[in-house]
Each structure stands twice: as C-alpha cells, then as structure tokens.
C-alpha cells in the first residue's frame, strides 16, 4: 500500500533532471530507434512494447501525411488567393464545346483552409507529445529505470493522466464549434465578402475595418456604440439597484410569506424570453393592451407609440430600459436575497443600537457588502447587456428606423446591428465580422479594467 | 412605546402596499398572456384585457393544425428529441469538464481557463455564419446539427458546475487516494455521487435551452421553410408570427396558446430550481 502511494506522489511531476535534457542530447546520444522516432512517430514506443501509444502515434502520422498530400496542400495553396476564379466565365473545352466555369466558392475554400491550419496545429501538438514521450523513454533508459508497460501506460489514463482522457471529447467540441467558427469569422473581417462578392471574395487586408471606423459605416458605428454603452450602463445599474431594493423589501422584518412574494417576481424571469418579449411588444403596441388601459382610465387621450416604427427614438429607448428592468430585476433580486440572508447580522444590530436608521444601515452597511460580493457578477451582467440581443431583437427589432444609420435603428445595439448586416438587406459579412472583433475588444477591455480594479479593491 | 408600535404598523402596511403594487406590475403582463390565449379573436390583435368570450379553441386548433403549415405536434416531438439528447450529452461534457478543471492539475489548466474566458467575450453571432457553413459542409442542417451546436458549446459552459466542485472539500479526495483509489475511481465513486444537485441543475438547464432558443434553430433549420415539420417549438412559434405574411394576425392567439403551453412547464421547473440557480451565480461570483 505504501509503495503504491509513493508512486502516485512522484509520478505526476516531471523530474528536474528530465526537464534539463535538451533536444540535441536526445538526438545525439539516443540509440537509432530514438533518432528515428524524430521522423517516424511511435517507433521507440513500439520498440519498448508500449503498443497502444506507439501504434496510435504511427497511424496518426501516416494519416496526417496522407491527408496532407491528397487534400491538405491544395487547401493551403488555395487559401492565399481564396480561389483563382473570381468571375463566371465561359471557356471552350478540348472537344470544342463551350463550358461555363462557375467562380470558386471562397466561403468553402476559406473554411477548408482554416480546418487545414487547425489540423496542422493539432499535428504539431501531437509531434511535441511524441517528442516528450521519446525523451521520457531516453531518460528512463539513461537512468536505468523500469519502462512503464503497455498496461501501466493505459492505467495512467485513468489516474495521473485522467485529465487528458476526460478533456479529449469536450475539447474537440470546443475546437469545432467555438474556436474554428470564431477564427473563421475573424478572418472574414480581412476580406471583401459582401453582397457584391457573395461567392468569390478576396483578401483585402484592413479595408473593412476602414469602412467601419472611418468609412461609410462610421456614421452608424459610433452612435450605435454610444447607445450600446449607455444602454449597458443604465440597464445594469437599474436592474441591480431595483433588485437589491426589492430583495431588501421582501426580506425586511414583518413581511410574511417571503417565498410567495419572491415566486411572483421569479415567474417573469422563468418564462422564456422569446415569449415574454414578443408579448411585451404586443402589449406596448400602439393598438395594444397598455394603451387601451391608459385610454380607458383617461390618463392619455391619444395612444402612445412606445416602440413602433414611427415612435420617438427617446421614448423607444426609455421603454426598452423599463422592459429590461421588468425582466432583469427578479434575477438581481434572487441573487441579492441570497447575499442578504448571509450577511452578518451583528453589524446591523450594532448600528441599530447606535441609532442608525434603516436608510443609513442600507447605505453604509448592507449596500456596500452586496456591491462587494456582486461586483464580478455585475461585470458579467454589464458585458451581457452589451451583447443583449434578445431584448432588442424581440422587443423593438431595432425600431424606430434611423434614416441617418446604415441598416440600424435607434434602439439597435452593436450585436443586433451585426445581425442586420449579416441577415438583413445589406449582407455586409465582412463589416459584420469587423463589428464582432470590435465588440470583442470593447468586452475584453472593460472586463480587463474592471477585474483589475476589483482585485485592487479586494487587496486594499 | 405606543407611537413606536403604530410607527411600525404604518411602515409595515406601506411596505405591503408597495409590494402588492409591484407584484401587480410584474404579474399583470403574464396574466394578460394567459387571458389572451383564451380569447376568441381572429382579427389578430388582442387589445382588450378580459376576453369577451373564453374559449379553448386556440389550444385545440394548435394541436389539430388545420392550416397545415404549423405542425405543433411535430415541433413538440422534435424539440423533445433535441432537448433530451443534448441534455444528456451536454451534462456529461459539462460535468467532466468542470470536474477536470476544478480537481485535476495539469500544465494546460490555467491557460485553458483564460482561453475560455476570452472565447466567451466574442459575440455568439459572429460564429453563426461559420457554424452554418460547417454544418452545411457536413450535410447536417437538421436536428442532428442543432444537437451538435448545443453540445459543442457545452465544453465552455463549466463555470457554475466548477464553482460547485470547488466547494467539495479536497480532503475527501486525498483520503481516497491514500486508500489506493486512482483518480478515475475518486471521480466515479466519490465526486459524482456527491454532485447530484449540480448534475440535476446542469441537465435541466441543458434541457430548457433547446425549448427557448429560436436563434440557432432559426439559422440551422430556417432555410427549410418548405418543411415546417422540421422546426423546433421556439423557432416554429417565432415563424408563426414572423415568417409568413398575414400569419401574424390570423394565428396570433394560437401563437400565444403555444407560448403558454411551453412556458408553463419551464416556469415550474425554474421556480423549483431557483435555489440552485442562485447558488450557482453567487458561487461563481465569489471566485471573481
């Protein structure tokens, strides 16, 4: 038993002596098989009877070389031009018949080219793994230690190398469905992929960035960015404040059936957003229920156009923020409730004995503590609001349209504008990709600054 | 003393009134949705609050699908299929991912956590066109492709579950290791049985997502407008009011009825699960 334990504690880390070995030493002092393993992956492992590892490496190398020869190289060579044939043209073939040549599909060429890059990167990682394993075998032999058998190697996959076993499938998913699409879209920002170049497009460098930042889209980008930031700040602040106040109201002494009150508010949040928001759009329509009620109560004489195509931009923006409060306050309320219930009561008790009133206690004790715990969550909410597609798309659809904007309305955020650029009339895919990158930069810089600040706050 | 008592009573009454008012504001549009689904109204617009005549016709018509273009029953079957399969696979992936990142130590761990954070900052729509072409290239613009998209994202949705695993004391693992268990045995025999709450939570969230997502399902299934029976509920209902000209008015009350049908089970699930949800958020928040 003790022997087993010792093995587990030492095996997990690579010893410093092994780390010190250089590539040149493995290559020059290793035996022939060790040398050959630099070129034919898995040989040394097979020689040392680590069949599974050795054969897997060997088969993967053969597969990689085969793939490279038959499709990889052509995928790479097409990547530089994104396909040589940019226009539809007619040629005469050998037997004299005219033939129509379709332009090359750059969308697919780019996709396969990027997949090829990904495969090469994965192969380099595999090669590095092969080298490490080869070096380990060399090290074990040099020190005269026992080489792990095939069985031991496999057993380590469930123990010291369990992370590799468990992460393999999720990582493939992340690579295929997050990394690859993201890289694909980033690369589209450097092309002229739009309605005019819908099939065959080419690399154009930073031209699309120019269009968005200083060109014809700049007049839309900066106002929309401004509204996006205002919206994110106001939406985050109102839902947070409202949620905290509501939680304090429900949690205050004397209120009975706290769970019941909480549930009423939670229901709103629990109903799928596409239901509540589409219904809210109906509810707030010029002919909708809310105007009906207000008219019946004689509070207004004409129906108010809250979010329609012809509504006032300011009214629409304020309406969106109010509807967002209606959706967002219950979430903040739930979270602040959990925090309030865990606050140390003795401080509050002490303050009350010292004569502090409810408002003072809230301002000086409760609120700062809630804010402290919730800061990271607030940063996430802020970023979530910058990217809050649902509320805008389902509620207003970006309306009212703004004649000064290209493909965006007065309530459009950067993300909904991005969506319009792709799926709307304009089909400016490259501009949409640029926008995605710019949104990423905004998100990343805000969270970077904010996290720095909160860390400083915590330490100080 | 008496004045203090009356002061408290006034304060409590005021708070009750405020709470009741707020509750009405919050619950009123929800009530309106339910009432509208029971309204007999084929002009499309429901501008009255209390329906003049109550009817279940919207619900029955929804299931009968007389128009032929809104096969609600097929939508339910499709969505159920997608939801069950992707909930099982996503839960599996999320749990092993968060366990690995919380409990195992390896060279790539820190960089991976940072990369995951950075990837999360790209707007999701950016990758949509790419996903569309990837799925088109492998001929998967169908429910299978939709499952792939939902499950493919599960590898990055580990924050809440990781927060949970971080709270299980490490000493339990160490004790088991000293007793000779390998890490796989620690995972399957100790951590998994302890983590039933987070497994249930992850599975439910993964199950609910396909019921409410209309964007991805719209992009992946939306080009097949000739076959509405391939839609999921969320996109089907969305198409009911958006895609077809004139459908918005003719099918509006049926649309609401459909919304109520899917919203009720999800709402109930969520109200039951709210405790886990809060724990997840605050656990994640605490880590910074």
XYZ file of C-alpha atoms in Angstrom:
748
model
C 0.000 0.000 0.000
C 2.674 2.491 0.952
C 4.637 1.694 -2.174
C 1.614 2.447 -4.317
C 1.071 5.769 -2.601
C 4.663 6.794 -3.117
C 4.442 6.019 -6.804
C 1.387 8.245 -7.179
C 3.001 11.187 -5.482
C 6.184 11.109 -7.536
C 4.873 10.166 -10.939
C 2.687 13.171 -11.528
C 5.546 15.625 -11.965
C 8.427 15.535 -14.407
C 11.702 15.452 -12.530
C 14.074 18.427 -12.922
C 16.779 16.179 -14.343
C 14.449 15.105 -17.116
C 13.443 18.680 -17.786
C 17.088 19.667 -18.183
C 17.599 17.289 -21.137
C 17.931 19.171 -24.399
C 16.679 18.139 -27.828
C 20.236 17.842 -29.083
C 21.121 15.395 -26.325
C 18.172 13.123 -27.082
C 19.058 13.148 -30.756
C 22.828 12.715 -30.484
C 23.061 10.310 -27.554
C 19.910 8.302 -28.142
C 20.039 4.961 -29.948
C 18.988 4.529 -33.569
C 15.333 3.996 -32.697
C 15.287 7.137 -30.568
C 16.745 9.053 -33.509
C 14.322 7.537 -35.994
C 11.396 8.404 -33.727
C 12.063 12.040 -34.532
C 10.875 11.210 -38.046
C 8.675 8.166 -37.639
C 6.475 8.842 -34.654
C 5.808 5.998 -32.247
C 8.794 3.775 -33.196
C 10.558 3.974 -29.857
C 7.310 3.400 -28.004
C 6.578 0.301 -30.120
C 10.101 -0.992 -29.554
C 9.571 -0.605 -25.818
C 6.292 -2.519 -26.058
C 4.048 0.468 -25.426
C 1.887 -0.828 -28.244
C -1.149 1.339 -27.869
C 0.692 4.624 -27.646
C 3.215 3.703 -30.358
C 0.705 2.402 -32.877
C -1.643 5.332 -32.308
C 1.160 7.794 -32.983
C 2.327 5.903 -36.040
C -1.144 5.578 -37.550
C -1.901 9.249 -36.896
C 1.332 10.294 -38.585
C 0.587 8.172 -41.636
C -2.933 9.560 -41.769
C -1.637 13.096 -41.481
C 0.886 12.683 -44.297
C -1.720 11.037 -46.480
C -4.182 13.828 -45.824
C -1.512 16.478 -46.443
C -0.596 15.002 -49.831
C -4.132 14.424 -51.064
C -6.018 17.433 -49.780
C -4.065 19.459 -47.251
C -1.586 21.031 -49.663
C -4.270 22.099 -52.119
C -6.308 23.577 -49.266
C -3.294 25.655 -48.251
C -2.422 26.787 -51.745
C -5.992 27.995 -52.353
C -6.013 29.878 -49.069
C -3.701 32.629 -50.265
C -5.980 33.645 -53.149
C -9.290 32.249 -51.826
C -9.753 30.657 -55.246
C -8.311 31.979 -58.514
C -11.601 32.158 -60.458
C -13.443 35.232 -59.273
C -15.977 35.616 -62.069
C -18.257 33.358 -64.021
C -16.750 32.768 -67.457
C -17.119 30.562 -70.494
C -14.325 28.513 -71.960
C -14.138 26.060 -74.835
C -13.091 22.615 -73.761
C -10.929 20.145 -75.699
C -13.786 18.763 -77.780
C -14.912 22.224 -78.847
C -17.967 22.623 -76.643
C -18.348 25.860 -74.705
C -18.398 25.321 -70.958
C -19.395 27.636 -68.175
C -16.948 27.872 -65.304
C -18.504 28.903 -62.024
C -16.430 31.165 -59.782
C -14.619 29.443 -56.930
C -16.543 29.268 -53.691
C -14.325 31.309 -51.389
C -16.568 30.618 -48.400
C -15.736 26.924 -48.543
C -12.116 27.467 -49.589
C -11.582 29.630 -46.524
C -13.324 27.090 -44.314
C -11.277 24.131 -45.574
C -8.100 26.224 -45.428
C -8.711 27.053 -41.785
C -9.575 23.453 -40.982
C -6.267 22.516 -42.637
C -4.441 25.034 -40.417
C -6.174 23.571 -37.388
C -5.143 20.040 -38.391
C -1.531 21.179 -38.771
C -1.575 22.843 -35.354
C -3.009 19.665 -33.839
C -0.324 17.628 -35.575
C 2.409 19.896 -34.195
C 0.973 19.318 -30.711
C 0.972 15.591 -31.407
C 4.567 15.774 -32.573
C 5.509 17.608 -29.397
C 3.784 14.886 -27.391
C 5.735 12.271 -29.354
C 8.963 14.092 -28.619
C 8.180 14.314 -24.911
C 7.359 10.641 -24.764
C 10.521 9.788 -26.696
C 12.590 11.930 -24.344
C 10.985 10.239 -21.369
C 11.962 6.819 -22.699
C 15.508 8.073 -23.325
C 15.647 9.450 -19.790
C 14.380 6.216 -18.230
C 16.980 4.213 -20.136
C 19.796 6.592 -19.257
C 18.923 6.345 -15.575
C 18.416 2.609 -15.845
C 14.823 2.809 -14.621
C 11.980 0.456 -15.496
C 9.966 1.434 -18.562
C 6.205 1.511 -17.923
C 4.480 -1.378 -19.610
C 1.602 -1.047 -22.010
C -0.775 -1.915 -19.193
C 0.696 0.721 -16.878
C 0.525 3.325 -19.597
C -3.155 2.607 -20.124
C -3.828 2.613 -16.376
C -2.300 6.083 -16.081
C -5.010 7.376 -18.412
C -7.444 6.806 -15.556
C -5.121 8.214 -12.934
C -2.293 10.702 -13.412
C -3.400 11.466 -16.952
C -7.131 11.355 -16.282
C -7.357 14.991 -17.356
C -6.348 14.037 -20.893
C -8.959 11.273 -21.030
C -11.742 13.470 -19.713
C -10.931 16.577 -21.720
C -10.473 14.887 -25.098
C -14.087 14.901 -26.262
C -15.090 18.323 -24.813
C -12.014 19.908 -26.352
C -12.882 18.541 -29.782
C -16.306 20.125 -29.366
C -14.820 23.462 -28.322
C -12.379 23.403 -31.234
C -15.015 22.552 -33.820
C -17.901 24.683 -32.542
C -16.253 27.653 -30.870
C -12.633 28.092 -31.891
C -12.984 27.244 -35.560
C -16.088 29.415 -36.139
C -14.522 32.317 -34.244
C -11.286 32.162 -36.232
C -13.335 31.781 -39.418
C -15.282 34.936 -38.695
C -12.191 36.868 -37.651
C -10.569 36.024 -40.961
C -13.669 37.207 -42.834
C -13.015 40.690 -41.478
C -9.978 40.842 -43.750
C -11.871 40.017 -46.945
C -14.358 41.822 -49.172
C -17.097 39.243 -48.504
C -20.366 41.114 -49.034
C -23.431 41.165 -51.262
C -21.353 42.092 -54.320
C -18.813 39.349 -53.603
C -21.183 36.733 -52.265
C -19.414 33.698 -53.716
C -15.893 34.628 -54.720
C -14.142 37.110 -52.482
C -10.523 38.015 -51.851
C -8.270 39.185 -49.067
C -8.407 42.945 -48.716
C -6.497 43.499 -45.504
C -7.819 46.180 -43.201
C -10.178 47.743 -45.748
C -13.316 46.544 -43.973
C -12.017 47.975 -40.704
C -11.593 51.282 -42.526
C -15.201 51.145 -43.719
C -16.484 50.691 -40.192
C -14.183 53.099 -38.357
C -13.751 55.926 -40.850
C -15.723 54.970 -43.965
C -19.410 54.843 -44.805
C -20.344 52.842 -41.693
C -18.607 55.147 -39.210
C -21.694 57.379 -39.072
C -23.612 54.363 -37.784
C -20.915 52.667 -35.755
C -20.093 55.452 -33.308
C -23.690 56.461 -32.454
C -24.673 52.802 -32.068
C -21.594 52.166 -29.913
C -22.546 55.161 -27.784
C -26.111 53.927 -27.288
C -24.830 50.409 -26.599
C -22.612 51.693 -23.784
C -25.332 53.962 -22.356
C -27.793 51.092 -22.540
C -25.377 48.665 -20.855
C -24.616 51.083 -18.014
C -28.248 52.089 -17.401
C -29.611 48.562 -17.806
C -27.066 47.078 -15.417
C -27.461 49.844 -12.834
C -31.271 49.886 -12.855
C -31.702 46.123 -12.601
C -29.062 45.877 -9.889
C -30.442 48.719 -7.776
C -34.023 47.627 -8.296
C -33.161 44.034 -7.448
C -31.355 44.987 -4.243
C -34.180 47.254 -3.106
C -36.819 44.642 -3.909
C -34.858 41.968 -2.058
C -34.498 44.232 0.971
C -38.217 44.985 0.856
C -39.128 41.303 0.791
C -36.528 40.361 3.405
C -37.449 43.167 5.806
C -38.829 42.141 9.192
C -42.564 41.697 9.450
C -43.236 40.716 5.845
C -44.867 37.307 5.771
C -44.889 34.682 3.009
C -41.466 35.784 1.708
C -41.240 32.737 -0.560
C -44.577 33.550 -2.148
C -43.588 37.137 -2.926
C -40.277 36.016 -4.395
C -42.002 33.448 -6.588
C -44.312 36.061 -8.106
C -41.336 38.001 -9.377
C -39.364 34.932 -10.385
C -42.181 33.764 -12.672
C -41.473 36.666 -15.030
C -37.866 35.663 -15.304
C -38.663 31.999 -15.724
C -40.939 32.384 -18.733
C -38.827 32.011 -21.891
C -37.622 35.389 -23.100
C -38.933 34.994 -26.608
C -42.394 34.587 -25.119
C -42.305 37.472 -22.665
C -40.580 39.861 -25.037
C -42.753 39.144 -28.066
C -45.785 39.518 -25.863
C -44.429 42.700 -24.350
C -44.030 44.060 -27.861
C -47.732 43.339 -28.419
C -48.668 44.715 -25.028
C -46.888 48.009 -25.717
C -48.055 48.325 -29.311
C -49.855 51.436 -30.405
C -53.082 49.401 -30.518
C -52.015 47.167 -27.691
C -53.408 46.488 -24.275
C -51.421 49.050 -22.334
C -52.596 51.945 -24.482
C -56.109 50.562 -24.158
C -55.918 50.632 -20.377
C -54.415 54.101 -20.251
C -57.086 55.411 -22.610
C -59.883 53.789 -20.618
C -58.524 55.355 -17.458
C -58.452 58.674 -19.321
C -54.799 59.128 -18.439
C -53.941 59.797 -22.090
C -56.051 60.989 -24.987
C -54.008 59.501 -27.828
C -52.273 56.138 -27.853
C -48.551 56.429 -27.181
C -46.286 54.882 -29.798
C -43.828 53.194 -27.443
C -41.726 51.001 -29.699
C -43.228 51.102 -33.161
C -41.634 52.021 -36.458
C -42.635 55.653 -36.114
C -42.094 56.140 -32.408
C -39.866 58.766 -30.924
C -36.314 57.347 -30.507
C -36.111 58.655 -26.957
C -39.455 57.122 -25.976
C -38.439 53.820 -27.516
C -35.118 53.783 -25.687
C -36.709 54.566 -22.339
C -39.354 51.883 -22.947
C -36.655 49.316 -23.695
C -34.895 50.154 -20.438
C -38.136 49.830 -18.467
C -38.993 46.494 -20.036
C -35.471 45.325 -19.282
C -35.979 46.311 -15.641
C -39.136 44.224 -15.624
C -37.155 41.219 -16.854
C -33.890 41.851 -15.026
C -34.896 42.965 -11.547
C -36.139 39.493 -10.493
C -32.717 37.993 -11.307
C -30.876 40.603 -9.254
C -33.481 40.179 -6.541
C -32.811 36.425 -6.314
C -29.064 36.902 -6.119
C -29.204 39.758 -3.612
C -31.620 37.752 -1.473
C -29.025 35.004 -1.195
C -26.397 37.571 -0.207
C -28.651 39.434 2.255
C -29.530 36.197 4.013
C -25.831 35.509 4.500
C -24.885 38.987 5.747
C -23.593 39.060 9.331
C -26.488 40.362 11.410
C -24.378 41.598 14.327
C -23.077 44.640 12.429
C -26.587 45.700 11.507
C -27.736 45.092 15.070
C -24.852 47.164 16.436
C -25.594 50.009 14.039
C -29.239 49.962 15.039
C -28.340 50.182 18.732
C -26.073 53.113 17.872
C -29.145 54.857 16.494
C -28.737 54.370 12.764
C -31.986 54.416 10.805
C -32.928 51.980 8.059
C -31.646 54.208 5.295
C -28.269 54.714 6.985
C -27.891 50.994 7.572
C -28.668 50.332 3.943
C -26.279 52.977 2.647
C -23.335 52.243 4.900
C -23.587 48.539 5.641
C -25.922 46.456 3.516
C -25.384 48.041 0.130
C -21.557 48.139 0.163
C -21.442 44.500 1.191
C -23.848 43.418 -1.533
C -21.918 45.503 -4.041
C -18.678 43.901 -2.913
C -19.930 40.346 -3.369
C -21.710 41.150 -6.609
C -19.029 43.139 -8.434
C -17.789 40.203 -10.557
C -21.370 39.237 -11.367
C -22.121 42.869 -12.241
C -19.222 42.978 -14.690
C -20.593 39.841 -16.301
C -24.044 41.404 -16.442
C -22.609 44.529 -17.996
C -20.948 42.524 -20.741
C -24.131 40.501 -21.068
C -26.049 43.733 -21.615
C -23.624 44.951 -24.279
C -24.456 41.697 -26.065
C -28.137 41.659 -25.098
C -29.523 40.506 -28.414
C -32.837 39.136 -27.183
C -34.288 42.221 -25.537
C -33.686 44.478 -28.518
C -34.363 41.998 -31.297
C -37.581 40.620 -29.864
C -38.934 43.803 -28.367
C -38.244 46.542 -30.898
C -36.318 44.822 -33.662
C -34.102 47.919 -33.563
C -37.005 50.208 -34.372
C -37.632 53.088 -34.859
C -35.554 53.121 -38.030
C -32.999 55.894 -38.187
C -32.551 57.465 -41.639
C -29.002 58.516 -40.750
C -27.965 54.942 -39.980
C -26.998 52.205 -42.402
C -29.077 49.158 -41.605
C -29.678 50.034 -37.967
C -32.450 51.586 -35.935
C -32.353 53.884 -32.944
C -32.575 51.105 -30.388
C -30.174 48.742 -32.192
C -27.172 47.610 -30.196
C -23.909 46.632 -31.857
C -24.906 42.957 -31.771
C -28.306 43.461 -33.350
C -26.724 45.700 -35.965
C -24.202 42.929 -36.585
C -27.128 40.570 -37.095
C -28.765 43.018 -39.526
C -25.556 43.348 -41.508
C -25.477 39.586 -41.993
C -29.112 38.600 -42.340
C -30.615 41.895 -43.475
C -30.740 43.531 -46.872
C -27.202 44.835 -46.852
C -25.376 41.491 -46.393
C -22.056 43.054 -45.476
C -20.467 39.969 -43.983
C -17.007 41.486 -43.723
C -18.317 44.548 -41.876
C -20.230 42.239 -39.537
C -17.027 40.343 -38.789
C -15.205 43.615 -38.111
C -18.025 44.572 -35.787
C -17.672 41.260 -33.978
C -13.980 41.926 -33.425
C -14.682 45.459 -32.200
C -17.349 44.174 -29.791
C -14.812 41.667 -28.540
C -12.294 44.465 -27.968
C -14.881 46.509 -26.040
C -15.860 43.471 -23.923
C -12.290 42.437 -23.276
C -11.022 45.873 -22.321
C -13.942 46.538 -19.984
C -13.537 43.257 -18.167
C -9.771 43.676 -18.008
C -10.039 47.110 -16.395
C -12.887 46.027 -14.141
C -11.216 42.856 -12.903
C -8.006 44.777 -12.216
C -9.992 47.283 -10.198
C -11.880 44.659 -8.215
C -8.674 42.793 -7.400
C -7.097 46.009 -6.159
C -10.276 46.644 -4.200
C -10.093 43.219 -2.608
C -6.446 43.529 -1.641
C -6.771 47.054 -0.318
C -43.846 52.817 23.175
C -47.227 53.101 21.613
C -46.015 55.539 18.991
C -43.225 53.127 18.133
C -45.760 50.376 17.647
C -48.018 52.458 15.412
C -44.988 53.676 13.505
C -44.007 50.082 12.834
C -47.518 49.178 11.843
C -47.685 52.067 9.377
C -44.303 51.145 7.980
C -45.349 47.515 7.546
C -48.621 48.481 5.871
C -46.800 50.797 3.497
C -44.337 48.060 2.634
C -47.156 45.609 1.992
C -48.886 48.095 -0.286
C -45.679 48.765 -2.200
C -45.001 45.063 -2.548
C -48.525 44.369 -3.730
C -48.324 47.158 -6.306
C -45.018 45.875 -7.618
C -46.359 42.338 -7.719
C -49.290 43.536 -9.823
C -46.988 45.361 -12.234
C -44.855 42.259 -12.585
C -47.596 39.697 -12.868
C -50.007 41.703 -14.994
C -48.446 41.103 -18.439
C -48.156 37.405 -17.591
C -51.836 37.271 -16.725
C -52.538 39.097 -19.954
C -50.677 36.408 -21.911
C -52.770 33.671 -20.323
C -56.026 35.570 -20.823
C -55.131 36.366 -24.418
C -54.538 32.687 -25.114
C -58.130 32.060 -24.061
C -59.550 34.836 -26.208
C -61.711 34.149 -29.188
C -60.299 36.609 -31.631
C -59.363 36.012 -35.201
C -58.651 39.590 -36.139
C -55.227 39.043 -34.681
C -54.930 41.816 -32.226
C -55.738 41.361 -28.607
C -56.274 44.826 -27.294
C -58.770 44.013 -24.579
C -57.675 42.743 -21.213
C -60.505 40.477 -20.161
C -61.637 38.352 -23.097
C -65.265 38.802 -24.125
C -65.666 35.070 -24.513
C -63.439 32.433 -23.009
C -62.516 29.602 -25.307
C -60.014 26.757 -25.535
C -60.294 26.813 -29.302
C -56.811 28.267 -29.721
C -55.361 25.241 -27.986
C -57.379 22.689 -29.878
C -56.688 24.340 -33.224
C -52.997 24.396 -32.401
C -52.958 20.616 -31.998
C -55.219 19.976 -34.979
C -53.096 22.130 -37.292
C -55.867 22.760 -39.814
C -53.825 25.225 -41.849
C -51.134 22.555 -42.320
C -48.277 24.996 -42.040
C -47.874 24.969 -38.267
C -47.486 21.341 -37.180
C -47.300 21.975 -33.471
C -47.192 18.309 -32.500
C -44.168 17.684 -34.736
C -42.489 20.686 -33.160
C -43.017 19.251 -29.692
C -41.614 15.861 -30.749
C -38.599 17.485 -32.458
C -37.844 19.740 -29.535
C -38.222 16.901 -27.069
C -35.812 14.782 -29.082
C -33.238 17.579 -29.380
C -33.643 18.552 -25.726
C -33.252 15.031 -24.338
C -30.250 14.101 -26.468
C -28.435 17.383 -25.977
C -29.241 17.476 -22.257
C -27.674 14.031 -21.769
C -24.574 14.799 -23.847
C -24.144 18.379 -22.591
C -24.460 17.324 -18.965
C -21.871 14.617 -19.471
C -19.469 17.062 -21.119
C -20.067 19.924 -18.689
C -19.637 17.714 -15.635
C -16.407 16.050 -16.756
C -15.054 19.385 -17.939
C -15.779 21.200 -14.690
C -14.535 18.269 -12.623
C -11.279 18.226 -14.587
C -10.758 21.964 -14.291
C -11.678 22.029 -10.609
C -9.939 18.924 -9.309
C -7.137 17.795 -11.597
C -3.899 19.707 -12.059
C -2.126 19.737 -15.408
C 0.063 22.075 -17.386
C -2.668 23.327 -19.708
C -5.193 24.125 -16.962
C -4.550 27.827 -16.283
C -4.144 28.762 -19.962
C -7.329 26.894 -20.790
C -9.332 28.787 -18.170
C -8.050 32.039 -19.613
C -8.723 30.997 -23.207
C -12.264 30.009 -22.248
C -12.799 33.437 -20.707
C -11.507 35.165 -23.836
C -13.600 32.993 -26.168
C -16.675 33.921 -24.157
C -16.118 37.578 -24.967
C -16.717 37.135 -28.680
C -20.353 37.755 -29.553
C -22.077 34.492 -30.307
C -23.480 35.681 -33.614
C -20.028 36.012 -35.015
C -19.696 32.280 -35.177
C -23.170 31.643 -36.511
C -22.473 32.049 -40.195
C -19.419 29.895 -39.731
C -21.423 27.224 -37.945
C -23.983 27.342 -40.710
C -21.336 26.612 -43.346
C -19.609 23.977 -41.245
C -22.880 22.128 -40.774
C -23.761 22.603 -44.423
C -20.384 21.186 -45.441
C -21.033 18.002 -43.461
C -24.675 17.967 -44.601
C -26.065 18.448 -41.112
C -28.522 21.327 -41.465
C -31.082 19.392 -39.455
C -31.970 18.434 -35.903
C -28.727 16.461 -35.601
C -26.742 19.562 -36.475
C -28.707 21.534 -33.915
C -27.788 18.968 -31.260
C -24.136 19.249 -32.307
C -24.250 23.027 -31.864
C -25.830 22.822 -28.411
C -23.488 20.072 -27.261
C -20.433 21.658 -28.879
C -20.829 24.717 -26.700
C -21.101 22.643 -23.525
C -17.320 22.412 -23.166
C -17.207 26.096 -22.248
C -20.274 26.195 -20.003
C -18.441 24.886 -16.982
C -18.349 27.937 -14.699
C -21.298 27.140 -12.449
C -20.520 23.442 -12.104
C -16.861 24.218 -11.486
C -17.904 26.582 -8.695
C -19.819 23.666 -7.186
C -16.897 21.224 -7.414
C -14.587 23.812 -5.875
C -16.713 23.705 -2.738
C -16.384 19.934 -2.194
C -13.512 19.510 0.301
C -10.351 18.240 -1.254
C -9.508 16.188 1.811
C -12.114 13.604 0.749
C -10.198 13.024 -2.492
C -6.904 12.826 -0.648
C -8.265 10.297 1.825
C -9.452 8.110 -1.033
C -6.107 8.427 -2.805
C -4.257 7.310 0.316
C -6.576 4.314 0.445
C -5.315 3.404 -3.018
C -8.039 4.737 -5.278
C -6.945 6.113 -8.625
C -8.333 9.409 -9.892
C -10.984 7.775 -12.041
C -12.269 5.899 -9.004
C -12.283 9.118 -6.983
C -14.321 10.737 -9.739
C -16.869 7.981 -10.199
C -17.194 6.711 -6.622
C -16.846 9.896 -4.589
C -17.279 13.096 -6.567
C -20.162 12.045 -8.818
C -22.432 10.767 -6.018
C -21.755 13.982 -4.082
C -22.615 16.165 -7.033
C -26.168 15.092 -7.724
C -27.590 18.629 -7.258
C -25.294 20.146 -9.850
C -25.901 17.275 -12.277
C -29.658 17.808 -11.994
C -29.203 21.542 -12.421
C -26.926 21.214 -15.457
C -29.225 18.674 -17.080
C -32.300 20.832 -16.564
C -30.619 23.939 -17.926
C -29.382 21.960 -20.933
C -32.902 20.591 -21.376
C -34.531 24.010 -21.194
C -32.122 25.700 -23.630
C -33.484 23.986 -26.788
C -37.049 24.816 -25.724
C -36.319 28.510 -25.653
C -33.655 29.026 -28.307
C -35.017 30.391 -31.543
C -31.869 31.970 -32.983
C -29.696 28.921 -33.601
C -32.637 26.770 -34.551
C -33.777 29.521 -36.910
C -30.434 29.702 -38.662
C -29.930 25.964 -38.897
C -33.484 24.853 -39.675
C -34.826 28.101 -41.115
C -33.656 27.549 -44.684
C -36.008 24.595 -44.893
C -39.172 26.728 -44.963
C -40.966 24.238 -47.182
C -40.919 21.704 -44.364
C -42.166 23.379 -41.189
C -42.453 19.942 -39.590
C -38.672 20.009 -39.091
C -38.772 23.082 -36.840
C -38.384 23.196 -33.100
C -41.057 24.795 -30.925
C -39.320 28.092 -30.333
C -38.495 28.688 -33.966
C -41.829 27.299 -35.110
C -43.736 29.681 -32.868
C -41.471 32.513 -33.885
C -42.121 31.747 -37.560
C -45.829 31.697 -36.772
C -45.825 35.444 -36.172
C -42.876 36.472 -38.304
C -42.109 34.490 -41.403
C -45.436 34.272 -43.210
C -47.185 37.364 -44.412
C -50.585 37.618 -42.847
C -49.928 34.792 -40.441
C -49.193 37.219 -37.644
C -52.764 38.371 -37.440
C -54.534 35.118 -38.285
C -52.569 32.934 -35.913
C -51.771 35.348 -33.138
C -53.992 33.828 -30.470
C -52.817 30.340 -31.415
C -49.267 31.593 -31.118
C -49.980 32.786 -27.587
C -51.582 29.455 -26.727
C -48.435 27.696 -27.965
C -46.290 30.017 -25.870
C -48.336 29.248 -22.774
C -48.021 25.509 -23.419
C -44.236 25.597 -23.422
C -43.853 28.354 -20.853
C -45.788 26.594 -18.097
C -43.555 23.519 -17.648
C -40.398 25.588 -17.997
C -41.645 28.105 -15.453
C -42.488 25.367 -12.984
C -39.077 23.750 -13.471
C -37.394 27.084 -12.991
C -39.280 28.050 -9.862
C -38.268 24.709 -8.369
C -34.682 25.193 -9.479
C -34.235 28.817 -8.419
C -32.244 27.872 -5.329
C -29.623 26.073 -7.425
C -29.540 28.941 -9.846
C -28.782 31.452 -7.108
C -26.167 29.190 -5.541
C -24.525 28.863 -8.929
C -24.380 32.593 -9.560
C -23.141 33.530 -6.112
C -20.661 30.646 -6.024
C -19.288 31.833 -9.342
C -19.310 35.439 -8.222
C -17.360 34.753 -5.076
C -14.393 33.433 -7.013
C -14.010 36.601 -9.007
